[in-house]
Short mmCIF file of C-alpha atoms in Angstrom, two decimals:
data_model
loop_
_atom_site.label_atom_id
_atom_site.label_comp_id
_atom_site.label_asym_id
_atom_site.label_seq_id
_atom_site.Cartn_x
_atom_site.Cartn_y
_atom_site.Cartn_z
CA MET A 1 73.07 128.52 33.17
CA LEU A 2 72.32 124.95 33.35
CA LEU A 3 74.53 125.07 36.36
CA PHE A 4 73.16 127.48 38.32
CA LEU A 5 69.34 126.47 38.03
CA LEU A 6 70.72 122.60 40.19
CA PHE A 7 71.76 125.08 42.39
CA LEU A 8 68.34 126.88 42.57
CA LEU A 9 66.68 123.94 42.62
CA ALA A 10 69.23 122.34 45.60
CA ALA A 11 68.98 125.42 47.65
CA GLY A 12 64.71 125.61 46.89
CA GLU A 13 64.58 121.56 48.40
CA ALA A 14 66.44 122.58 51.04
CA ALA A 15 64.80 125.44 52.18
CA ALA A 16 61.69 122.46 51.74
CA ALA A 17 63.15 120.38 54.00
CA ALA A 18 63.42 123.14 56.65
CA ALA A 19 60.24 124.40 56.22
CA ALA A 20 58.81 120.74 57.47
CA THR A 21 61.27 119.44 59.81
CA THR A 22 60.38 120.64 63.20
CA LEU A 23 63.45 119.61 65.90
CA THR A 24 62.06 120.42 69.87
CA ALA A 25 64.78 119.96 73.28
CA THR A 26 63.22 119.33 76.10
CA PRO A 27 63.14 120.62 78.81
CA ALA A 28 63.90 124.82 78.46
CA LYS A 29 64.95 125.54 81.67
CA LEU A 30 66.88 122.88 83.73
CA THR A 31 66.85 122.67 86.99
CA GLN A 32 68.85 120.78 89.58
CA SER A 33 66.66 117.36 89.58
CA ASP A 34 66.73 117.68 85.96
CA ARG A 35 69.28 114.03 85.10
CA GLU A 36 68.60 114.85 81.29
CA ILE A 37 67.67 116.39 77.85
CA THR A 38 65.22 114.73 74.76
CA ILE A 39 65.37 115.58 71.55
CA ARG A 40 62.64 115.03 69.28
CA TRP A 41 62.30 116.04 65.88
CA SER A 42 59.62 115.48 62.49
CA GLY A 43 58.50 115.17 58.85
CA LEU A 44 62.22 115.02 58.63
CA PRO A 45 62.35 113.55 54.64
CA ASP A 46 63.96 111.08 52.31
CA PRO A 47 66.05 110.11 56.15
CA ASP A 48 69.93 108.74 56.01
CA GLY A 49 71.44 106.95 58.09
CA LEU A 50 74.09 110.53 58.11
CA ASP A 51 72.24 112.58 59.17
CA TYR A 52 72.50 113.85 62.52
CA VAL A 53 71.78 116.59 65.61
CA GLY A 54 75.61 119.17 66.38
CA ILE A 55 75.46 120.59 69.90
CA TYR A 56 76.33 124.05 70.73
CA SER A 57 76.57 126.95 73.03
CA PRO A 58 76.72 129.01 73.17
CA PRO A 59 74.01 129.56 70.68
CA THR A 60 75.85 132.27 68.79
CA SER A 61 78.19 129.68 67.34
CA SER A 62 78.02 129.13 63.76
CA ASP A 63 76.93 125.41 62.82
CA ARG A 64 81.10 124.52 62.17
CA ASP A 65 82.12 124.95 65.51
CA PHE A 66 79.99 122.49 67.26
CA LEU A 67 80.31 120.67 70.90
CA GLY A 68 79.55 117.57 69.50
CA TYR A 69 77.06 115.12 67.46
CA LEU A 70 74.78 112.50 67.70
CA PHE A 71 73.63 110.44 64.91
CA LEU A 72 69.63 109.74 63.66
CA ASN A 73 70.60 106.38 63.60
CA GLY A 74 70.74 105.87 67.68
CA SER A 75 66.11 106.05 67.86
CA ALA A 76 64.60 103.06 66.40
CA THR A 77 62.16 105.27 64.89
CA TRP A 78 64.82 107.80 61.85
CA ARG A 79 63.91 105.69 59.08
CA THR A 80 59.75 107.45 59.22
CA GLY A 81 61.69 111.24 59.86
CA THR A 82 60.65 111.25 63.20
CA GLY A 83 62.79 110.07 66.34
CA GLU A 84 63.34 111.54 69.96
CA LEU A 85 67.28 111.22 71.13
CA THR A 86 67.94 111.33 75.35
CA LEU A 87 71.50 113.07 76.60
CA PRO A 88 72.18 113.34 79.96
CA ARG A 89 72.99 116.63 82.21
CA LEU A 90 75.26 118.33 80.05
CA PRO A 91 77.39 120.87 82.06
CA ASN A 92 76.68 124.05 82.33
CA LEU A 93 78.87 125.88 80.16
CA ARG A 94 78.18 129.56 81.03
CA ALA A 95 75.57 130.22 78.12
CA PRO A 96 72.29 128.15 76.50
CA TYR A 97 72.64 125.09 74.53
CA GLN A 98 71.48 124.80 71.68
CA PHE A 99 70.52 121.51 69.41
CA ARG A 100 70.80 121.32 65.52
CA LEU A 101 69.43 119.58 62.59
CA PHE A 102 71.49 118.24 59.51
CA ARG A 103 71.85 116.46 56.40
CA TRP A 104 75.45 114.48 55.66
CA PRO A 105 75.69 113.28 52.32
CA ALA A 106 77.78 110.97 52.41
CA ARG A 107 79.41 112.07 48.75
CA GLU A 108 80.80 115.24 51.39
CA TYR A 109 82.13 112.81 53.29
CA SER A 110 86.16 114.60 54.07
CA TYR A 111 88.87 113.31 54.83
CA HIS A 112 90.68 116.40 54.97
CA HIS A 113 88.47 117.49 58.80
CA ILE A 114 88.49 113.90 60.42
CA ASP A 115 88.18 113.00 64.48
CA HIS A 116 91.51 112.46 67.05
CA ASP A 117 90.52 108.56 65.27
CA GLY A 118 91.01 109.64 61.79
CA ASN A 119 87.02 109.64 61.14
CA PRO A 120 85.17 112.10 58.92
CA LEU A 121 83.85 114.78 60.74
CA PRO A 122 80.80 116.31 60.02
CA HIS A 123 80.92 120.18 58.17
CA GLY A 124 77.71 122.06 58.98
CA ARG A 125 76.16 122.23 55.90
CA HIS A 126 72.90 121.55 55.23
CA ARG A 127 70.87 122.78 58.53
CA VAL A 128 67.31 122.08 57.88
CA ALA A 129 66.06 122.71 62.13
CA ALA A 130 66.77 124.25 64.81
CA SER A 131 65.79 124.23 68.59
CA GLY A 132 65.05 126.84 71.03
CA GLU A 133 67.54 127.27 73.21
CA VAL A 134 67.78 125.56 76.30
CA ALA A 135 69.59 127.09 79.76
CA PHE A 136 69.67 126.94 83.24
CA ASP A 137 68.43 127.76 86.55
CA SER A 138 70.69 129.21 88.69
CA PRO A 139 73.78 130.04 85.62
CA SER A 140 75.40 131.85 87.94
CA ARG A 141 75.44 129.18 90.78
CA PRO A 142 78.87 127.51 92.57
CA ASP A 143 79.74 123.89 90.26
CA GLN A 144 82.77 121.80 89.75
CA VAL A 145 83.10 121.63 93.29
CA HIS A 146 86.81 119.88 94.55
CA LEU A 147 89.10 119.58 97.56
CA SER A 148 92.65 119.68 97.96
CA PHE A 149 95.54 119.80 100.56
CA ALA A 150 96.50 123.12 101.95
CA ASP A 151 100.05 124.37 103.04
CA GLY A 152 99.09 124.65 106.30
CA VAL A 153 98.12 120.73 108.40
CA ASP A 154 94.90 122.49 109.42
CA GLU A 155 93.76 123.86 106.35
CA MET A 156 91.84 121.91 103.29
CA ARG A 157 91.17 123.56 99.71
CA VAL A 158 88.24 124.21 97.90
CA MET A 159 87.70 125.04 93.96
CA PHE A 160 84.46 125.77 92.20
CA VAL A 161 83.71 127.74 88.97
CA CYS A 162 81.35 130.02 88.56
CA GLY A 163 79.63 131.69 85.63
CA ASP A 164 80.50 135.78 86.94
CA GLY A 165 83.20 137.17 89.64
CA GLY A 166 81.29 138.00 91.86
CA ARG A 167 82.04 137.90 95.28
CA ARG A 168 81.50 134.33 97.20
CA VAL A 169 82.77 132.77 99.67
CA VAL A 170 82.92 129.37 101.59
CA ARG A 171 80.83 128.25 105.10
CA TYR A 172 81.73 125.15 107.28
CA GLY A 173 81.75 124.02 110.90
CA PRO A 174 81.56 121.25 112.71
CA ALA A 175 77.90 120.51 112.58
CA LYS A 176 75.94 118.96 109.64
CA GLU A 177 73.60 122.02 109.57
CA GLU A 178 75.09 125.10 109.24
CA GLY A 179 74.95 126.95 112.70
CA GLU A 180 77.34 127.79 116.20
CA GLY A 181 80.69 126.52 115.50
CA TRP A 182 80.52 127.53 111.28
CA LYS A 183 82.71 129.91 109.71
CA GLU A 184 83.07 131.58 106.66
CA VAL A 185 85.96 132.36 104.18
CA ALA A 186 85.73 134.96 101.32
CA ALA A 187 87.54 132.93 98.17
CA GLU A 188 89.81 134.42 95.93
CA VAL A 189 88.15 134.97 91.95
CA ARG A 190 90.53 134.51 88.54
CA THR A 191 90.15 133.64 85.39
CA TYR A 192 92.06 132.89 81.35
CA GLU A 193 91.05 134.48 78.46
CA GLN A 194 91.30 132.56 74.98
CA LYS A 195 94.38 135.31 74.11
CA HIS A 196 96.17 133.01 77.08
CA MET A 197 96.11 130.31 74.84
CA CYS A 198 99.26 129.62 72.85
CA ASP A 199 98.05 126.81 70.11
CA SER A 200 95.25 125.62 68.03
CA PRO A 201 92.67 124.41 68.94
CA ALA A 202 92.38 126.01 72.12
CA ASN A 203 92.95 129.50 70.39
CA SER A 204 90.10 128.91 67.88
CA SER A 205 86.70 129.45 67.75
CA VAL A 206 86.21 125.88 67.48
CA GLY A 207 88.30 124.46 70.77
CA TRP A 208 87.95 127.84 73.12
CA ARG A 209 84.77 128.59 75.42
CA ASP A 210 84.60 130.74 78.25
CA PRO A 211 86.04 129.41 81.15
CA GLY A 212 83.98 131.21 83.66
CA PHE A 213 85.65 132.14 87.49
CA VAL A 214 87.24 130.12 89.43
CA PHE A 215 87.08 130.41 93.38
CA ASP A 216 89.05 129.08 95.07
CA GLY A 217 88.75 129.23 98.98
CA LEU A 218 90.75 127.80 102.82
CA MET A 219 89.73 126.53 105.52
CA LYS A 220 91.55 126.85 107.80
CA GLY A 221 91.75 125.68 112.15
CA LEU A 222 90.48 122.62 111.34
CA GLU A 223 91.49 119.69 113.82
CA PRO A 224 92.64 116.29 112.41
CA GLY A 225 90.80 113.62 112.02
CA ARG A 226 87.56 115.30 111.74
CA ARG A 227 84.51 115.93 109.55
CA TYR A 228 83.08 118.78 108.69
CA PHE A 229 80.62 119.91 107.01
CA TYR A 230 80.74 123.36 104.28
CA LYS A 231 79.29 124.46 100.81
CA VAL A 232 79.83 127.46 98.97
CA GLY A 233 78.33 130.69 97.13
CA SER A 234 76.63 133.78 97.54
CA ASN A 235 72.66 134.71 98.63
CA SER A 236 72.38 136.68 95.86
CA SER A 237 73.95 134.09 93.68
CA GLY A 238 73.27 131.11 94.97
CA TRP A 239 74.71 128.17 96.58
CA SER A 240 75.78 124.02 96.65
CA ASP A 241 74.56 121.33 98.33
CA THR A 242 76.26 121.01 101.18
CA TYR A 243 78.89 118.18 101.70
CA SER A 244 81.71 117.08 103.82
CA PHE A 245 85.04 115.82 104.23
CA ILE A 246 87.53 114.47 107.39
CA SER A 247 90.15 116.54 107.77
CA ARG A 248 94.04 115.94 107.29
CA ASP A 249 95.51 113.42 110.14
CA ASN A 250 99.08 114.15 110.55
CA GLU A 251 98.97 111.23 113.71
CA ALA A 252 97.28 108.87 111.86
CA ASN A 253 98.69 105.05 111.20
CA GLU A 254 97.75 104.73 108.31
CA THR A 255 97.22 106.01 104.58
CA ILE A 256 94.95 106.46 102.44
CA ALA A 257 94.40 107.00 99.04
CA PHE A 258 93.05 105.90 95.26
CA LEU A 259 95.93 106.61 93.48
CA PHE A 260 95.62 106.11 89.56
CA GLY A 261 96.63 108.31 85.54
CA ASP A 262 95.47 108.24 82.89
CA MET A 263 91.56 108.86 83.66
CA GLY A 264 89.60 111.32 81.24
CA THR A 265 86.71 111.76 80.64
CA TYR A 266 83.27 110.12 79.92
CA ILE A 267 81.13 112.42 77.38
CA PRO A 268 78.27 110.97 75.78
CA TYR A 269 78.35 112.10 72.72
CA ASN A 270 80.89 112.35 69.48
CA THR A 271 83.09 115.07 69.49
CA TYR A 272 85.97 115.91 68.06
CA VAL A 273 88.52 114.11 69.79
CA ARG A 274 88.47 110.06 71.87
CA THR A 275 86.98 110.23 75.03
CA GLN A 276 87.01 107.79 78.49
CA ASP A 277 83.78 106.30 78.75
CA GLU A 278 85.91 103.89 81.65
CA SER A 279 85.96 106.41 83.39
CA LEU A 280 82.93 106.53 85.01
CA SER A 281 83.60 103.02 86.05
CA THR A 282 86.64 103.77 87.89
CA VAL A 283 85.06 107.34 89.60
CA LYS A 284 82.29 104.48 90.74
CA TRP A 285 84.72 102.91 92.65
CA ILE A 286 85.90 104.91 94.01
CA LEU A 287 82.80 106.72 95.37
CA ARG A 288 82.54 103.42 96.13
CA ASP A 289 85.49 102.90 97.59
CA ILE A 290 85.47 106.37 99.78
CA GLN A 291 81.72 105.88 101.47
CA ALA A 292 82.98 102.31 102.88
CA LEU A 293 85.95 104.20 104.63
CA GLY A 294 83.85 105.99 106.77
CA ASP A 295 85.55 108.73 109.13
CA LYS A 296 88.86 107.24 107.74
CA PRO A 297 90.43 110.33 105.84
CA ALA A 298 91.63 109.54 102.43
CA PHE A 299 92.87 111.43 99.20
CA ILE A 300 92.55 111.28 95.29
CA SER A 301 95.94 110.96 93.69
CA HIS A 302 95.36 111.71 89.58
CA ILE A 303 99.00 111.60 88.47
CA GLY A 304 98.47 113.37 84.04
CA ASP A 305 96.79 113.40 81.75
CA ILE A 306 94.15 114.10 83.75
CA SER A 307 90.92 114.87 81.39
CA TYR A 308 92.70 114.62 77.60
CA ALA A 309 90.42 118.09 77.11
CA ARG A 310 93.58 118.72 74.39
CA GLY A 311 92.62 121.90 73.41
CA TYR A 312 88.67 121.63 73.80
CA ALA A 313 88.09 123.53 76.92
CA TRP A 314 84.30 122.00 77.75
CA VAL A 315 86.38 118.60 77.96
CA TRP A 316 87.62 119.92 81.78
CA ASP A 317 83.84 121.03 82.61
CA HIS A 318 83.01 117.77 81.68
CA PHE A 319 85.77 115.72 84.36
CA PHE A 320 85.07 118.26 87.10
CA ASN A 321 80.93 117.39 86.92
CA GLN A 322 82.28 113.91 86.59
CA ILE A 323 84.47 114.06 89.47
CA GLU A 324 82.62 115.96 91.69
CA PRO A 325 80.21 113.50 93.32
CA ILE A 326 84.12 112.31 94.82
CA ALA A 327 86.41 115.32 94.67
CA ALA A 328 83.88 117.54 96.52
CA ASN A 329 83.95 115.04 99.23
CA THR A 330 87.55 113.69 99.81
CA PRO A 331 91.06 115.67 99.02
CA TYR A 332 92.38 115.47 94.23
CA HIS A 333 95.63 115.89 93.91
CA VAL A 334 96.88 116.31 90.62
CA CYS A 335 100.00 116.09 88.87
CA ILE A 336 100.85 117.28 85.07
CA GLY A 337 101.12 115.42 82.46
CA ASN A 338 101.65 115.33 78.64
CA HIS A 339 98.43 116.21 77.49
CA GLU A 340 97.88 119.24 80.04
CA TYR A 341 100.93 120.71 79.18
CA ASP A 342 102.74 120.02 76.33
CA TRP A 343 102.84 122.58 72.89
CA PRO A 344 106.10 122.95 70.15
CA LEU A 345 107.40 126.25 71.73
CA GLN A 346 106.92 125.03 75.27
CA PRO A 347 109.91 126.94 76.93
CA TRP A 348 112.23 123.80 78.15
CA LYS A 349 113.01 121.40 75.34
CA PRO A 350 116.50 120.58 75.62
CA TRP A 351 118.46 118.92 72.86
CA TRP A 352 117.46 115.45 73.74
CA ALA A 353 114.05 115.74 73.63
CA THR A 354 113.70 116.27 69.91
CA GLY A 355 109.93 114.23 69.32
CA ILE A 356 109.44 114.15 72.76
CA TYR A 357 107.33 116.88 73.94
CA GLY A 358 104.86 117.61 71.41
CA THR A 359 100.89 119.10 70.36
CA ASP A 360 99.63 116.71 72.84
CA GLY A 361 98.29 119.77 75.30
CA GLY A 362 96.06 121.21 72.09
CA GLY A 363 97.08 124.35 72.11
CA GLU A 364 96.19 124.17 76.59
CA CYS A 365 100.12 125.19 77.42
CA GLY A 366 99.09 124.38 80.80
CA ILE A 367 96.82 126.83 81.75
CA PRO A 368 93.54 125.42 81.97
CA TYR A 369 95.99 122.96 84.39
CA SER A 370 96.87 125.16 86.43
CA VAL A 371 94.51 128.02 87.05
CA LYS A 372 91.68 125.29 87.52
CA PHE A 373 93.59 123.49 90.20
CA ARG A 374 95.65 125.12 93.12
CA MET A 375 97.67 121.64 94.94
CA PRO A 376 100.58 123.04 97.43
CA GLY A 377 103.25 124.15 97.03
CA ASN A 378 104.43 127.72 94.66
CA SER A 379 105.71 125.77 92.25
CA PHE A 380 106.12 127.83 88.60
CA VAL A 381 107.38 127.94 85.20
CA PRO A 382 106.55 131.06 82.71
CA THR A 383 104.70 129.86 80.02
CA GLY A 384 107.09 131.47 77.32
CA ASN A 385 103.92 133.77 75.76
CA GLY A 386 102.96 136.58 78.06
CA ALA A 387 100.46 133.95 79.62
CA PRO A 388 99.89 132.93 83.39
CA ASP A 389 102.61 130.96 84.86
CA THR A 390 101.78 127.27 84.69
CA ARG A 391 101.71 125.69 87.70
CA ASN A 392 101.23 122.78 90.77
CA LEU A 393 104.70 120.94 89.04
CA TYR A 394 106.13 120.01 91.46
CA TYR A 395 105.37 119.46 95.65
CA SER A 396 104.72 117.20 98.67
CA PHE A 397 103.25 116.76 101.59
CA ASP A 398 102.56 114.47 104.67
CA SER A 399 99.16 112.16 105.18
CA GLY A 400 99.26 109.31 107.99
CA VAL A 401 102.89 107.68 107.69
CA VAL A 402 103.85 108.69 104.49
CA HIS A 403 105.24 111.70 103.21
CA PHE A 404 103.85 112.70 98.69
CA VAL A 405 106.34 113.89 96.67
CA TYR A 406 104.93 114.91 93.48
CA MET A 407 106.70 115.79 90.31
CA SER A 408 106.42 117.46 86.68
CA THR A 409 108.44 115.40 83.79
CA GLU A 410 107.16 117.51 81.23
CA THR A 411 109.31 120.55 82.50
CA ASN A 412 113.24 120.68 83.44
CA PHE A 413 114.30 118.70 86.54
CA VAL A 414 117.41 117.89 84.87
CA GLN A 415 120.59 118.43 88.58
CA GLY A 416 120.77 121.71 89.42
CA SER A 417 117.13 122.67 87.94
CA GLU A 418 114.96 124.39 90.86
CA GLN A 419 112.94 120.96 90.64
CA TYR A 420 115.83 118.83 90.96
CA ASN A 421 117.02 121.40 94.14
CA PHE A 422 113.73 120.87 95.72
CA ILE A 423 113.13 117.02 95.64
CA LYS A 424 117.27 116.98 97.28
CA ALA A 425 115.77 119.07 99.66
CA ASP A 426 112.33 118.37 100.40
CA LEU A 427 113.76 113.85 100.49
CA GLU A 428 117.02 114.47 102.64
CA LYS A 429 113.83 116.67 104.77
CA VAL A 430 111.73 113.88 105.35
CA ASN A 431 110.92 112.98 109.13
CA ARG A 432 111.59 109.07 108.28
CA SER A 433 110.30 108.29 112.58
CA ARG A 434 107.39 110.59 111.60
CA THR A 435 106.79 109.01 107.90
CA PRO A 436 109.05 106.13 107.49
CA PHE A 437 107.85 105.69 103.75
CA VAL A 438 107.61 107.97 101.06
CA VAL A 439 105.77 107.53 98.32
CA PHE A 440 107.71 109.74 94.91
CA GLN A 441 105.40 110.22 91.82
CA GLY A 442 105.02 111.97 88.17
CA HIS A 443 103.97 111.46 84.83
CA ARG A 444 105.39 109.35 82.75
CA PRO A 445 107.82 106.24 83.81
CA MET A 446 111.14 106.06 84.89
CA TYR A 447 110.82 102.32 84.17
CA THR A 448 108.43 100.38 82.01
CA SER A 449 108.40 97.74 79.84
CA SER A 450 106.72 99.72 77.19
CA ASP A 451 109.39 100.29 74.22
CA GLU A 452 107.31 103.54 72.97
CA ALA A 453 110.77 105.42 71.27
CA ARG A 454 109.93 108.99 71.11
CA ASP A 455 110.05 108.72 75.30
CA ALA A 456 113.47 107.63 75.57
CA ALA A 457 116.40 109.53 75.75
CA LEU A 458 113.41 111.09 78.59
CA LYS A 459 113.95 107.73 80.35
CA GLN A 460 118.03 107.84 80.36
CA GLN A 461 117.26 112.16 81.59
CA MET A 462 115.64 110.74 84.74
CA LEU A 463 117.82 108.07 85.61
CA GLN A 464 120.80 109.39 85.42
CA HIS A 465 119.81 112.71 87.85
CA LEU A 466 116.85 111.32 89.60
CA GLU A 467 117.47 107.83 90.00
CA PRO A 468 119.98 108.69 92.25
CA LEU A 469 118.26 110.78 94.61
CA LEU A 470 115.56 107.76 94.88
CA VAL A 471 118.02 106.03 95.37
CA THR A 472 119.86 107.97 98.59
CA TYR A 473 117.06 108.98 100.28
CA ASN A 474 114.96 105.57 100.26
CA VAL A 475 111.51 105.98 98.64
CA THR A 476 109.78 103.11 98.69
CA LEU A 477 107.59 103.55 96.06
CA ALA A 478 108.07 105.35 92.79
CA LEU A 479 104.51 105.80 90.81
CA TRP A 480 103.80 106.52 87.04
CA GLY A 481 101.29 106.74 84.18
CA HIS A 482 101.49 108.29 80.67
CA VAL A 483 101.81 103.79 79.95
CA HIS A 484 98.00 102.85 79.87
CA ARG A 485 98.73 99.63 81.86
CA TYR A 486 100.00 98.08 84.87
CA GLU A 487 102.90 97.45 85.99
CA ARG A 488 105.25 96.92 88.92
CA PHE A 489 107.85 96.43 88.74
CA CYS A 490 110.65 94.52 91.58
CA PRO A 491 113.30 96.79 93.76
CA MET A 492 115.27 98.73 90.65
CA LYS A 493 118.29 100.25 90.66
CA ASN A 494 120.38 101.28 86.96
CA PHE A 495 118.00 98.74 85.71
CA GLN A 496 119.02 96.07 87.42
CA CYS A 497 116.52 94.39 90.47
CA VAL A 498 118.13 95.45 94.15
CA ASN A 499 116.02 92.52 95.87
CA THR A 500 113.12 90.03 94.33
CA SER A 501 111.71 89.45 98.19
CA SER A 502 107.98 89.67 98.92
CA SER A 503 109.13 90.92 101.78
CA PHE A 504 108.14 94.62 102.88
CA GLN A 505 112.07 95.18 104.53
CA TYR A 506 113.47 98.48 102.46
CA SER A 507 116.10 96.87 100.40
CA GLY A 508 117.50 99.79 98.91
CA ALA A 509 116.17 101.07 96.44
CA PRO A 510 112.22 102.04 95.40
CA VAL A 511 109.88 99.30 93.29
CA HIS A 512 108.74 101.24 90.57
CA LEU A 513 104.70 101.30 89.36
CA VAL A 514 103.45 102.67 85.62
CA ILE A 515 99.07 102.84 86.78
CA GLY A 516 98.16 103.90 84.29
CA MET A 517 95.28 102.28 83.85
CA GLY A 518 93.07 105.56 85.10
CA GLY A 519 90.25 104.96 81.50
CA GLN A 520 91.84 106.78 78.65
CA ASP A 521 92.87 103.17 76.58
CA TRP A 522 94.31 103.16 72.31
CA GLN A 523 91.68 101.34 71.44
CA PRO A 524 89.80 102.97 68.13
CA ILE A 525 85.87 103.98 69.00
CA TRP A 526 84.77 102.79 65.87
CA GLN A 527 86.51 99.68 67.14
CA PRO A 528 84.11 97.41 69.53
CA THR A 529 85.05 96.37 73.35
CA ALA A 530 87.60 92.48 73.11
#
């Protein structure tokens, strides 16, 4: 009886606190010009340093299924029970946001519910206030616009996301203002569902969110090395901004590319996984350098571990919003990494791969990567669980004086596989008089000073099956990510330096670079940055 009375007393206190506390979020309707959201609360009795605001979308999400959270102690006045926090404009998740204020007593810390760095996560038990909804004024307007090369040298692909699957088009032309010379092409549309995810958290209520509809438009008949302008959308559902790009010029006598791996995503709140603040700097400096190029064509090459969503769907939305300033104006190319694909039941797990391919993909099994990007070629493998095929595995293209080849280190590459046969045939037919330089790219490195045990067997297989191709066909440069640092090796063959000269003369084996320094690090978020 005494325990029951204590329970009623605690419930009454919580109800009184909830009645007295208010929480608001403004603006209630987000327009294109709104750059931040302001969260205010008042009347919170006996505030504690662990009290927090949870971030939710859609508003029907349970208290436990938050996107992320902010501690109230981020406000200078939190001890008074009144305060204010601001968030940068959040991605359009095709549903409104809601914010909820919770108490989190220290005695309820649990190390059974933890984030990526082992820190306790809020449990969502003691809600005391909730805000109204924050919605987008044009939820179906095109978003997350990004370009890539296509199979034809006179083509450019543009992809974008909308809140519905209705008809959308791409309009493009050589003049800044829409009019004479502009063309219109319809965009294809596709999406994926929660049932297509292969494991948790990607297929759970915590990690899954509606990805919207991904549109794919192909601009054709482009003259080489010329600036074109374009926009995407429809009259009924709204248009994107007008963007521009320089078309591919395979006759150019130079090639400009921005190459890196392992960038990730900045997220302005705490969430289930470690996110990458440094990725903001990567985008900032690339944008600065692209703008300085003027009308010179360039492209971006991000070789694996793209968003680090790890099965939390909305991280992809943050990522594409983050790269849009560069990717809407410059082709953005990717290859698959462990954090896009790996899961315990992936189809290709040879005898030597024990411990190599794990749960790094967070249960996505390559589906978001395969639908949200479309690279040249048509490489794919079945997921093995009935979901859409995993795509964008291996492909190649020419840009100026360089032939670029991309591979997948996560799927079969050994001699006799489809990927091996593609790489061999592709390298055999390179026109070295037109593209004297060949750059080969993949995620996990063939050479690195990292001694991580779980990659040792894979490196050995790459040396056995792929290195002979790189040497035989005179690959100039091999680029790798996965190891979060920059490393440069001499021309390598069978673990031996072929030549240590600093000249650019080809010396019989490719130079290897590890370029996994795009933004991810291994430092826990609670450690101070050195």
